[in-house]
Amino acid sequence: MPTPNADPAPLPVAIVGAGPSGFYAAEALLKALGPAVRLDLFDRLPTPFGLVRGGVAPDHQKIKSVAAVYERAAADPRVRFFGNVKLGRDLSADDLRARYRFIVYAVGCESDRHMGVPGEEAAGVHSATEFVGWYNGHPDHRDRAFDLSCEAAAVVGIGNVAMDVTRLLSCDPESLAATDIADDALAALRASRVRTIWLLGRRGPAEAAYSPAEIEEIGGLPTADLVADRAEAVVDAVSQGALADPVVKKKVDYIQARARLGEGSKSRKVRLRFRVSPAEVIRENGRVAALRVEKNRLAADERGRVKSVGTGEFETLAVGLVLRSVGYRGVPLPGVPFDERAGHIPHADGRVLAAPGGTALPGEYVVGWAKRGPSGLIGTNRADSAATVQSLLADLKVGNGTGAADLAADSTPKRLAEGGAKPVSFADWRKLDQIERANGAARGKIRAKFTRVEDMLAALAR
Ligand code: NAP
C-alpha cells in the first residue's frame, strides 16, 4: 500500500552507492511509494552493482546473477542512474541536502583493516581487498602488481574473502580463463609459482568465519590438498557450546575429516592453521621473507565470547607473499558523519547520527556495510535496506526530511554539468555491458571488462 505523499510532485530521494544495499533500498522504496517517488542513484564508478561486479570472485558467476534483480530496479522509469559521479568531487553532501528530501548512503566499506604487526608495510604484504579488486579488474586496483614468484604465501584471516583469494591462488588458472577475470591477473596466475598457501585462523575450528560451502569448495579443488593439523582441528573445551549450532558442527566435522586425510598427493597445499596470530613480518631488503606467528590458546571474555590469547610460543613460516584478509573498513564520505572507531557511518535504526550516540540528521539514512560494518552475504542486505527504509517511511509520515527546497528533476543534471562532471546513465552502462560481453565472446570469455574509467568514457563517446 503506497504511503501517501503530501507533495504533488514525486518525492525526490538520492541513493549514494549502486551496490547491493543501494539497489535493495531502491527496491524497497519503489515498492512502498508507488508513483510518488523519484529515485536518483549515484555511483562513483561508471558501472553499477558494487561488489557484485568488483568483489564476487570470477569463478562464482552464479552469485553475480543477482544483478538481474538490480537491472529491473534500474530500468524502472522512476529511477535515474548517475554513474561516474563521486560525492566530494562532483557533488557535495550539501548539494544533495538541497535537492533531495531523503538521502540514503549505501557506500559499503572501501578500505580494509590492518593486522597491526611490525613489518606490515613490507613489499609483498597486501590486503585481500586489493587482490580481489585486481583479479576483478576494479579501476582502483587494476594496476597493482602481486609477485607470485614465491613458493609459499600466507593468507591471514579465515573469512569468506580469505577463501576467495586462497581458491584463486590454488585453483587451475585455466578454469578461470572463460570467466570475466582481468587479463593481467589471469596471466599472473598462469605464471604463479605459489605452491603452498598458509591459511591462518587466530581462533579454533568452531570459530572459523568461513561458510561451510566455501571451505568445502577449497577441499574439493582438483589442484590442491586442504591440509589441517589433527591437534589444531580439535575443539577446545571453551568452544564446545558452539557445536550446538548445526552450521558450526558441519564446519568442524568437515575440518576434522580433512585432518584425518593427511597430506594428500596434489601439487599444491592449502595448509589451514588454527589458533595462530600474525606477530611480525620478517623482511629481507624491504620485502617479506617470512611471517612470524604466535600460537594462541582460547579463553572466554567477560561477555562469554571466545577470544584468542597469545601463549608466547612462536613459529616462523617462510613466505614471499602475505594477504591480510582481516576485514573491510569504511572510508569517510566528505560532509557525512563517520564513526572512526567502528569504521562506518553512525546511525540509529538506519537514521544517520551527527556523531556516535548523537542526534539524527533529518532525512539522512544509511544501509549495508556502511551501516553495520562488513558482515553478511549479499542477500543479507535486502532485509537490512528494507529496515532502514521503514525508518525513512516513518519519518516521511510525520513530515520529516532534509528540508530541501530545490526539488526540480533537472536540478541535479544541471549542477553536474556546471561542475564539468561526466555522468553515465543506465542506458550508457547497458552499452558498456554489451561491448564487454561482445569483446569477451570474441575471446571465449563471459565478458572482457573495461578496467579504466577513461576507457569506459572513451567507448561511450565513440
Ligand atoms: P570476516 O568474515 O569478518 O572474516 C575476517 C577474518 O579475519 C576472521 O577469520 C577474523 O578472525 C580474522 N581477523 C580479524 N582481525 C584479525 C587479526 N587482527 N589477526 C588475525 N585474524 C584476524 O570478513 P571477510 O572475510 O572480509 O568477509 C566480509 C563479509 O563478506 C563476510 O560476511 C563474508 O561472509 C562475506 N563474503 C561472502 C562471500 C561468499 O559468500 N562467497 C565471499 C566474500 C565475502 P576472528 O573470527 O577471530 O575475528
mmCIF file of N, CA and C in Angstrom, residues 87-188:
data_model
loop_
_atom_site.group_PDB
_atom_site.id
_atom_site.type_symbol
_atom_site.label_atom_id
_atom_site.label_comp_id
_atom_site.label_asym_id
_atom_site.label_seq_id
_atom_site.Cartn_x
_atom_site.Cartn_y
_atom_site.Cartn_z
ATOM 1 N N LEU A 87 30.728 11.667 -4.708
ATOM 2 C CA LEU A 87 30.416 12.627 -3.651
ATOM 3 C C LEU A 87 31.728 13.226 -3.146
ATOM 4 N N GLY A 88 31.772 14.554 -3.098
ATOM 5 C CA GLY A 88 33.009 15.216 -2.688
ATOM 6 C C GLY A 88 33.816 15.706 -3.882
ATOM 7 N N ARG A 89 33.554 15.153 -5.071
ATOM 8 C CA ARG A 89 34.247 15.615 -6.287
ATOM 9 C C ARG A 89 33.233 16.294 -7.218
ATOM 10 N N ASP A 90 32.165 15.586 -7.535
ATOM 11 C CA ASP A 90 31.193 16.105 -8.498
ATOM 12 C C ASP A 90 29.969 16.713 -7.829
ATOM 13 N N LEU A 91 29.692 16.262 -6.639
ATOM 14 C CA LEU A 91 28.549 16.756 -5.861
ATOM 15 C C LEU A 91 28.973 16.736 -4.400
ATOM 16 N N SER A 92 28.482 17.710 -3.629
ATOM 17 C CA SER A 92 28.764 17.668 -2.189
ATOM 18 C C SER A 92 27.547 17.110 -1.460
ATOM 19 N N ALA A 93 27.751 16.757 -0.205
ATOM 20 C CA ALA A 93 26.615 16.286 0.594
ATOM 21 C C ALA A 93 25.578 17.417 0.694
ATOM 22 N N ASP A 94 26.041 18.656 0.772
ATOM 23 C CA ASP A 94 25.088 19.779 0.833
ATOM 24 C C ASP A 94 24.314 19.938 -0.473
ATOM 25 N N ASP A 95 24.966 19.631 -1.613
ATOM 26 C CA ASP A 95 24.220 19.648 -2.885
ATOM 27 C C ASP A 95 23.042 18.678 -2.804
ATOM 28 N N LEU A 96 23.295 17.520 -2.216
ATOM 29 C CA LEU A 96 22.211 16.528 -2.094
ATOM 30 C C LEU A 96 21.155 17.027 -1.115
ATOM 31 N N ARG A 97 21.606 17.591 0.008
ATOM 32 C CA ARG A 97 20.645 18.065 1.030
ATOM 33 C C ARG A 97 19.732 19.148 0.455
ATOM 34 N N ALA A 98 20.246 19.918 -0.516
ATOM 35 C CA ALA A 98 19.443 20.999 -1.105
ATOM 36 C C ALA A 98 18.452 20.466 -2.131
ATOM 37 N N ARG A 99 18.694 19.240 -2.638
ATOM 38 C CA ARG A 99 17.906 18.752 -3.783
ATOM 39 C C ARG A 99 17.041 17.522 -3.506
ATOM 40 N N TYR A 100 17.266 16.869 -2.384
ATOM 41 C CA TYR A 100 16.531 15.622 -2.111
ATOM 42 C C TYR A 100 15.913 15.673 -0.722
ATOM 43 N N ARG A 101 14.676 15.205 -0.624
ATOM 44 C CA ARG A 101 14.002 15.164 0.688
ATOM 45 C C ARG A 101 14.641 14.100 1.576
ATOM 46 N N PHE A 102 15.122 13.058 0.918
ATOM 47 C CA PHE A 102 15.746 11.966 1.671
ATOM 48 C C PHE A 102 17.017 11.520 0.946
ATOM 49 N N ILE A 103 18.026 11.177 1.741
ATOM 50 C CA ILE A 103 19.293 10.687 1.180
ATOM 51 C C ILE A 103 19.623 9.360 1.863
ATOM 52 N N VAL A 104 19.982 8.382 1.070
ATOM 53 C CA VAL A 104 20.377 7.075 1.633
ATOM 54 C C VAL A 104 21.827 6.813 1.220
ATOM 55 N N TYR A 105 22.702 6.646 2.187
ATOM 56 C CA TYR A 105 24.099 6.335 1.888
ATOM 57 C C TYR A 105 24.253 4.816 1.845
ATOM 58 N N ALA A 106 24.795 4.350 0.732
ATOM 59 C CA ALA A 106 24.946 2.891 0.524
ATOM 60 C C ALA A 106 26.338 2.644 -0.035
ATOM 61 N N VAL A 107 27.333 3.202 0.644
ATOM 62 C CA VAL A 107 28.678 3.260 0.053
ATOM 63 C C VAL A 107 29.591 2.096 0.460
ATOM 64 N N GLY A 108 29.085 1.171 1.260
ATOM 65 C CA GLY A 108 29.883 -0.004 1.600
ATOM 66 C C GLY A 108 31.110 0.332 2.429
ATOM 67 N N CYS A 109 32.106 -0.535 2.351
ATOM 68 C CA CYS A 109 33.368 -0.358 3.077
ATOM 69 C C CYS A 109 34.480 -0.469 2.042
ATOM 70 N N GLU A 110 35.082 0.647 1.701
ATOM 71 C CA GLU A 110 36.031 0.642 0.576
ATOM 72 C C GLU A 110 37.459 0.290 0.973
ATOM 73 N N SER A 111 37.748 0.336 2.267
ATOM 74 C CA SER A 111 39.119 0.073 2.681
ATOM 75 C C SER A 111 39.156 -1.213 3.522
ATOM 76 N N ASP A 112 40.283 -1.435 4.168
ATOM 77 C CA ASP A 112 40.398 -2.686 4.903
ATOM 78 C C ASP A 112 41.149 -2.465 6.210
ATOM 79 N N ARG A 113 41.012 -3.438 7.088
ATOM 80 C CA ARG A 113 41.696 -3.346 8.381
ATOM 81 C C ARG A 113 43.129 -3.859 8.260
ATOM 82 N N HIS A 114 43.964 -3.438 9.189
ATOM 83 C CA HIS A 114 45.354 -3.876 9.199
ATOM 84 C C HIS A 114 45.574 -4.927 10.280
ATOM 85 N N MET A 115 46.675 -5.659 10.152
ATOM 86 C CA MET A 115 46.988 -6.670 11.170
ATOM 87 C C MET A 115 47.560 -6.006 12.413
ATOM 88 N N GLY A 116 48.227 -4.860 12.208
ATOM 89 C CA GLY A 116 48.816 -4.148 13.346
ATOM 90 C C GLY A 116 50.061 -4.842 13.872
ATOM 91 N N VAL A 117 50.879 -5.395 12.949
ATOM 92 C CA VAL A 117 52.118 -6.064 13.396
ATOM 93 C C VAL A 117 53.323 -5.374 12.762
ATOM 94 N N PRO A 118 54.499 -5.470 13.405
ATOM 95 C CA PRO A 118 55.691 -4.858 12.815
ATOM 96 C C PRO A 118 55.981 -5.455 11.436
ATOM 97 N N GLY A 119 56.412 -4.606 10.517
ATOM 98 C CA GLY A 119 56.801 -5.070 9.186
ATOM 99 C C GLY A 119 55.655 -5.126 8.190
ATOM 100 N N GLU A 120 54.470 -4.733 8.641
ATOM 101 C CA GLU A 120 53.285 -4.865 7.775
ATOM 102 C C GLU A 120 53.410 -4.055 6.482
ATOM 103 N N GLU A 121 54.266 -3.009 6.508
ATOM 104 C CA GLU A 121 54.407 -2.142 5.332
ATOM 105 C C GLU A 121 55.365 -2.738 4.294
ATOM 106 N N ALA A 122 55.940 -3.903 4.560
ATOM 107 C CA ALA A 122 56.924 -4.501 3.646
ATOM 108 C C ALA A 122 56.311 -4.768 2.271
ATOM 109 N N ALA A 123 57.174 -4.716 1.238
ATOM 110 C CA ALA A 123 56.724 -5.110 -0.097
ATOM 111 C C ALA A 123 56.316 -6.578 -0.038
ATOM 112 N N GLY A 124 55.230 -6.900 -0.736
ATOM 113 C CA GLY A 124 54.765 -8.284 -0.726
ATOM 114 C C GLY A 124 53.688 -8.544 0.315
ATOM 115 N N VAL A 125 53.375 -7.506 1.137
ATOM 116 C CA VAL A 125 52.232 -7.631 2.061
ATOM 117 C C VAL A 125 51.115 -6.762 1.486
ATOM 118 N N HIS A 126 49.984 -7.365 1.225
ATOM 119 C CA HIS A 126 48.875 -6.640 0.592
ATOM 120 C C HIS A 126 47.587 -6.974 1.335
ATOM 121 N N SER A 127 46.580 -6.141 1.068
ATOM 122 C CA SER A 127 45.268 -6.510 1.599
ATOM 123 C C SER A 127 44.585 -7.419 0.587
ATOM 124 N N ALA A 128 43.759 -8.308 1.111
ATOM 125 C CA ALA A 128 42.976 -9.172 0.226
ATOM 126 C C ALA A 128 42.051 -8.302 -0.638
ATOM 127 N N THR A 129 41.618 -7.171 -0.086
ATOM 128 C CA THR A 129 40.745 -6.251 -0.847
ATOM 129 C C THR A 129 41.408 -5.850 -2.165
ATOM 130 N N GLU A 130 42.713 -5.537 -2.085
ATOM 131 C CA GLU A 130 43.440 -5.135 -3.299
ATOM 132 C C GLU A 130 43.541 -6.307 -4.271
ATOM 133 N N PHE A 131 43.816 -7.472 -3.715
ATOM 134 C CA PHE A 131 43.974 -8.664 -4.561
ATOM 135 C C PHE A 131 42.648 -8.982 -5.275
ATOM 136 N N VAL A 132 41.557 -8.884 -4.513
ATOM 137 C CA VAL A 132 40.225 -9.141 -5.085
ATOM 138 C C VAL A 132 39.920 -8.099 -6.176
ATOM 139 N N GLY A 133 40.201 -6.819 -5.870
ATOM 140 C CA GLY A 133 39.955 -5.760 -6.856
ATOM 141 C C GLY A 133 40.791 -5.963 -8.113
ATOM 142 N N TRP A 134 42.007 -6.458 -7.917
ATOM 143 C CA TRP A 134 42.934 -6.683 -9.046
ATOM 144 C C TRP A 134 42.409 -7.782 -9.962
ATOM 145 N N TYR A 135 42.040 -8.945 -9.371
ATOM 146 C CA TYR A 135 41.602 -10.012 -10.279
ATOM 147 C C TYR A 135 40.225 -9.725 -10.867
ATOM 148 N N ASN A 136 39.495 -8.813 -10.223
ATOM 149 C CA ASN A 136 38.194 -8.446 -10.781
ATOM 150 C C ASN A 136 38.257 -7.220 -11.688
ATOM 151 N N GLY A 137 39.452 -6.714 -11.969
ATOM 152 C CA GLY A 137 39.582 -5.568 -12.875
ATOM 153 C C GLY A 137 38.945 -4.295 -12.352
ATOM 154 N N HIS A 138 38.950 -4.099 -11.034
ATOM 155 C CA HIS A 138 38.389 -2.865 -10.470
ATOM 156 C C HIS A 138 39.331 -1.707 -10.798
ATOM 157 N N PRO A 139 38.787 -0.579 -11.310
ATOM 158 C CA PRO A 139 39.673 0.530 -11.698
ATOM 159 C C PRO A 139 40.633 0.981 -10.586
ATOM 160 N N ASP A 140 40.246 0.870 -9.331
ATOM 161 C CA ASP A 140 41.134 1.286 -8.230
ATOM 162 C C ASP A 140 42.364 0.382 -8.110
ATOM 163 N N HIS A 141 42.228 -0.855 -8.540
ATOM 164 C CA HIS A 141 43.265 -1.855 -8.242
ATOM 165 C C HIS A 141 43.879 -2.501 -9.479
ATOM 166 N N ARG A 142 43.418 -2.116 -10.661
ATOM 167 C CA ARG A 142 43.853 -2.813 -11.892
ATOM 168 C C ARG A 142 45.361 -2.749 -12.100
ATOM 169 N N ASP A 143 46.002 -1.667 -11.609
ATOM 170 C CA ASP A 143 47.433 -1.503 -11.867
ATOM 171 C C ASP A 143 48.328 -2.110 -10.788
ATOM 172 N N ARG A 144 47.757 -2.759 -9.823
ATOM 173 C CA ARG A 144 48.593 -3.333 -8.757
ATOM 174 C C ARG A 144 49.364 -4.540 -9.292
ATOM 175 N N ALA A 145 50.488 -4.804 -8.635
ATOM 176 C CA ALA A 145 51.287 -5.954 -9.061
ATOM 177 C C ALA A 145 51.483 -6.863 -7.854
ATOM 178 N N PHE A 146 51.281 -8.121 -8.046
ATOM 179 C CA PHE A 146 51.481 -9.106 -6.976
ATOM 180 C C PHE A 146 52.569 -10.063 -7.445
ATOM 181 N N ASP A 147 53.594 -10.181 -6.640
ATOM 182 C CA ASP A 147 54.698 -11.055 -7.008
ATOM 183 C C ASP A 147 54.331 -12.488 -6.618
ATOM 184 N N LEU A 148 54.028 -13.283 -7.615
ATOM 185 C CA LEU A 148 53.631 -14.675 -7.353
ATOM 186 C C LEU A 148 54.768 -15.639 -7.699
ATOM 187 N N SER A 149 56.002 -15.102 -7.618
ATOM 188 C CA SER A 149 57.147 -15.952 -7.972
ATOM 189 C C SER A 149 57.643 -16.754 -6.766
ATOM 190 N N CYS A 150 57.025 -16.536 -5.602
ATOM 191 C CA CYS A 150 57.471 -17.248 -4.397
ATOM 192 C C CYS A 150 56.805 -18.632 -4.331
ATOM 193 N N GLU A 151 57.360 -19.470 -3.498
ATOM 194 C CA GLU A 151 56.819 -20.834 -3.379
ATOM 195 C C GLU A 151 55.654 -20.888 -2.390
ATOM 196 N N ALA A 152 55.697 -19.975 -1.375
ATOM 197 C CA ALA A 152 54.661 -20.039 -0.335
ATOM 198 C C ALA A 152 54.079 -18.660 -0.046
ATOM 199 N N ALA A 153 52.784 -18.640 0.249
ATOM 200 C CA ALA A 153 52.079 -17.397 0.576
ATOM 201 C C ALA A 153 51.289 -17.626 1.857
ATOM 202 N N ALA A 154 50.996 -16.531 2.575
ATOM 203 C CA ALA A 154 50.130 -16.636 3.760
ATOM 204 C C ALA A 154 48.900 -15.781 3.555
ATOM 205 N N VAL A 155 47.755 -16.319 3.935
ATOM 206 C CA VAL A 155 46.509 -15.546 3.951
ATOM 207 C C VAL A 155 46.108 -15.454 5.417
ATOM 208 N N VAL A 156 46.033 -14.237 5.925
ATOM 209 C CA VAL A 156 45.730 -14.047 7.349
ATOM 210 C C VAL A 156 44.244 -13.764 7.506
ATOM 211 N N GLY A 157 43.572 -14.568 8.323
ATOM 212 C CA GLY A 157 42.118 -14.468 8.474
ATOM 213 C C GLY A 157 41.486 -15.629 7.731
ATOM 214 N N ILE A 158 40.353 -16.121 8.251
ATOM 215 C CA ILE A 158 39.700 -17.265 7.595
ATOM 216 C C ILE A 158 38.206 -17.000 7.390
ATOM 217 N N GLY A 159 37.900 -15.790 6.901
ATOM 218 C CA GLY A 159 36.531 -15.478 6.474
ATOM 219 C C GLY A 159 36.360 -15.868 5.013
ATOM 220 N N ASN A 160 35.227 -15.520 4.445
ATOM 221 C CA ASN A 160 34.956 -15.928 3.061
ATOM 222 C C ASN A 160 35.812 -15.181 2.039
ATOM 223 N N VAL A 161 36.273 -13.972 2.377
ATOM 224 C CA VAL A 161 37.192 -13.287 1.460
ATOM 225 C C VAL A 161 38.504 -14.074 1.404
ATOM 226 N N ALA A 162 38.970 -14.538 2.564
ATOM 227 C CA ALA A 162 40.183 -15.372 2.603
ATOM 228 C C ALA A 162 39.985 -16.627 1.752
ATOM 229 N N MET A 163 38.773 -17.192 1.801
ATOM 230 C CA MET A 163 38.504 -18.398 0.984
ATOM 231 C C MET A 163 38.610 -18.051 -0.499
ATOM 232 N N ASP A 164 38.049 -16.895 -0.877
ATOM 233 C CA ASP A 164 38.103 -16.494 -2.299
ATOM 234 C C ASP A 164 39.546 -16.356 -2.775
ATOM 235 N N VAL A 165 40.362 -15.619 -2.019
ATOM 236 C CA VAL A 165 41.728 -15.362 -2.509
ATOM 237 C C VAL A 165 42.559 -16.651 -2.480
ATOM 238 N N THR A 166 42.309 -17.496 -1.491
ATOM 239 C CA THR A 166 43.028 -18.775 -1.419
ATOM 240 C C THR A 166 42.656 -19.660 -2.609
ATOM 241 N N ARG A 167 41.372 -19.692 -2.907
ATOM 242 C CA ARG A 167 40.919 -20.514 -4.039
ATOM 243 C C ARG A 167 41.546 -20.021 -5.350
ATOM 244 N N LEU A 168 41.557 -18.689 -5.521
ATOM 245 C CA LEU A 168 42.131 -18.143 -6.763
ATOM 246 C C LEU A 168 43.619 -18.479 -6.873
ATOM 247 N N LEU A 169 44.304 -18.499 -5.711
ATOM 248 C CA LEU A 169 45.742 -18.796 -5.726
ATOM 249 C C LEU A 169 46.019 -20.278 -5.936
ATOM 250 N N SER A 170 45.054 -21.124 -5.595
ATOM 251 C CA SER A 170 45.369 -22.549 -5.618
ATOM 252 C C SER A 170 44.634 -23.334 -6.702
ATOM 253 N N CYS A 171 43.720 -22.681 -7.422
ATOM 254 C CA CYS A 171 42.988 -23.424 -8.462
ATOM 255 C C CYS A 171 43.804 -23.472 -9.758
ATOM 256 N N ASP A 172 43.290 -24.198 -10.723
ATOM 257 C CA ASP A 172 43.913 -24.218 -12.045
ATOM 258 C C ASP A 172 43.512 -22.924 -12.766
ATOM 259 N N PRO A 173 44.457 -22.083 -13.133
ATOM 260 C CA PRO A 173 44.084 -20.810 -13.776
ATOM 261 C C PRO A 173 43.259 -21.022 -15.047
ATOM 262 N N GLU A 174 43.460 -22.169 -15.701
ATOM 263 C CA GLU A 174 42.674 -22.404 -16.943
ATOM 264 C C GLU A 174 41.179 -22.494 -16.633
ATOM 265 N N SER A 175 40.838 -22.861 -15.377
ATOM 266 C CA SER A 175 39.419 -22.934 -15.023
ATOM 267 C C SER A 175 38.812 -21.529 -14.927
ATOM 268 N N LEU A 176 39.668 -20.505 -14.954
ATOM 269 C CA LEU A 176 39.178 -19.123 -14.864
ATOM 270 C C LEU A 176 39.177 -18.431 -16.226
ATOM 271 N N ALA A 177 39.786 -19.086 -17.223
ATOM 272 C CA ALA A 177 40.051 -18.400 -18.495
ATOM 273 C C ALA A 177 38.780 -17.895 -19.173
ATOM 274 N N ALA A 178 37.680 -18.623 -19.021
ATOM 275 C CA ALA A 178 36.448 -18.220 -19.716
ATOM 276 C C ALA A 178 35.573 -17.292 -18.878
ATOM 277 N N THR A 179 36.056 -16.911 -17.710
ATOM 278 C CA THR A 179 35.255 -16.031 -16.838
ATOM 279 C C THR A 179 35.540 -14.569 -17.192
ATOM 280 N N ASP A 180 35.128 -13.666 -16.310
ATOM 281 C CA ASP A 180 35.386 -12.235 -16.534
ATOM 282 C C ASP A 180 36.619 -11.769 -15.749
ATOM 283 N N ILE A 181 37.509 -12.680 -15.390
ATOM 284 C CA ILE A 181 38.731 -12.298 -14.660
ATOM 285 C C ILE A 181 39.551 -11.297 -15.489
ATOM 286 N N ALA A 182 40.238 -10.378 -14.813
ATOM 287 C CA ALA A 182 41.088 -9.407 -15.514
ATOM 288 C C ALA A 182 42.236 -10.135 -16.199
ATOM 289 N N ASP A 183 42.592 -9.671 -17.394
ATOM 290 C CA ASP A 183 43.632 -10.347 -18.197
ATOM 291 C C ASP A 183 44.966 -10.422 -17.456
ATOM 292 N N ASP A 184 45.380 -9.294 -16.834
ATOM 293 C CA ASP A 184 46.674 -9.280 -16.147
ATOM 294 C C ASP A 184 46.697 -10.309 -15.023
ATOM 295 N N ALA A 185 45.587 -10.414 -14.322
ATOM 296 C CA ALA A 185 45.522 -11.346 -13.197
ATOM 297 C C ALA A 185 45.609 -12.775 -13.707
ATOM 298 N N LEU A 186 44.911 -13.058 -14.802
ATOM 299 C CA LEU A 186 44.958 -14.420 -15.347
ATOM 300 C C LEU A 186 46.392 -14.760 -15.770
ATOM 301 N N ALA A 187 47.039 -13.808 -16.414
ATOM 302 C CA ALA A 187 48.422 -14.053 -16.855
ATOM 303 C C ALA A 187 49.318 -14.298 -15.640
ATOM 304 N N ALA A 188 49.148 -13.495 -14.599
ATOM 305 C CA ALA A 188 49.986 -13.651 -13.403
ATOM 306 C C ALA A 188 49.705 -14.984 -12.714
#
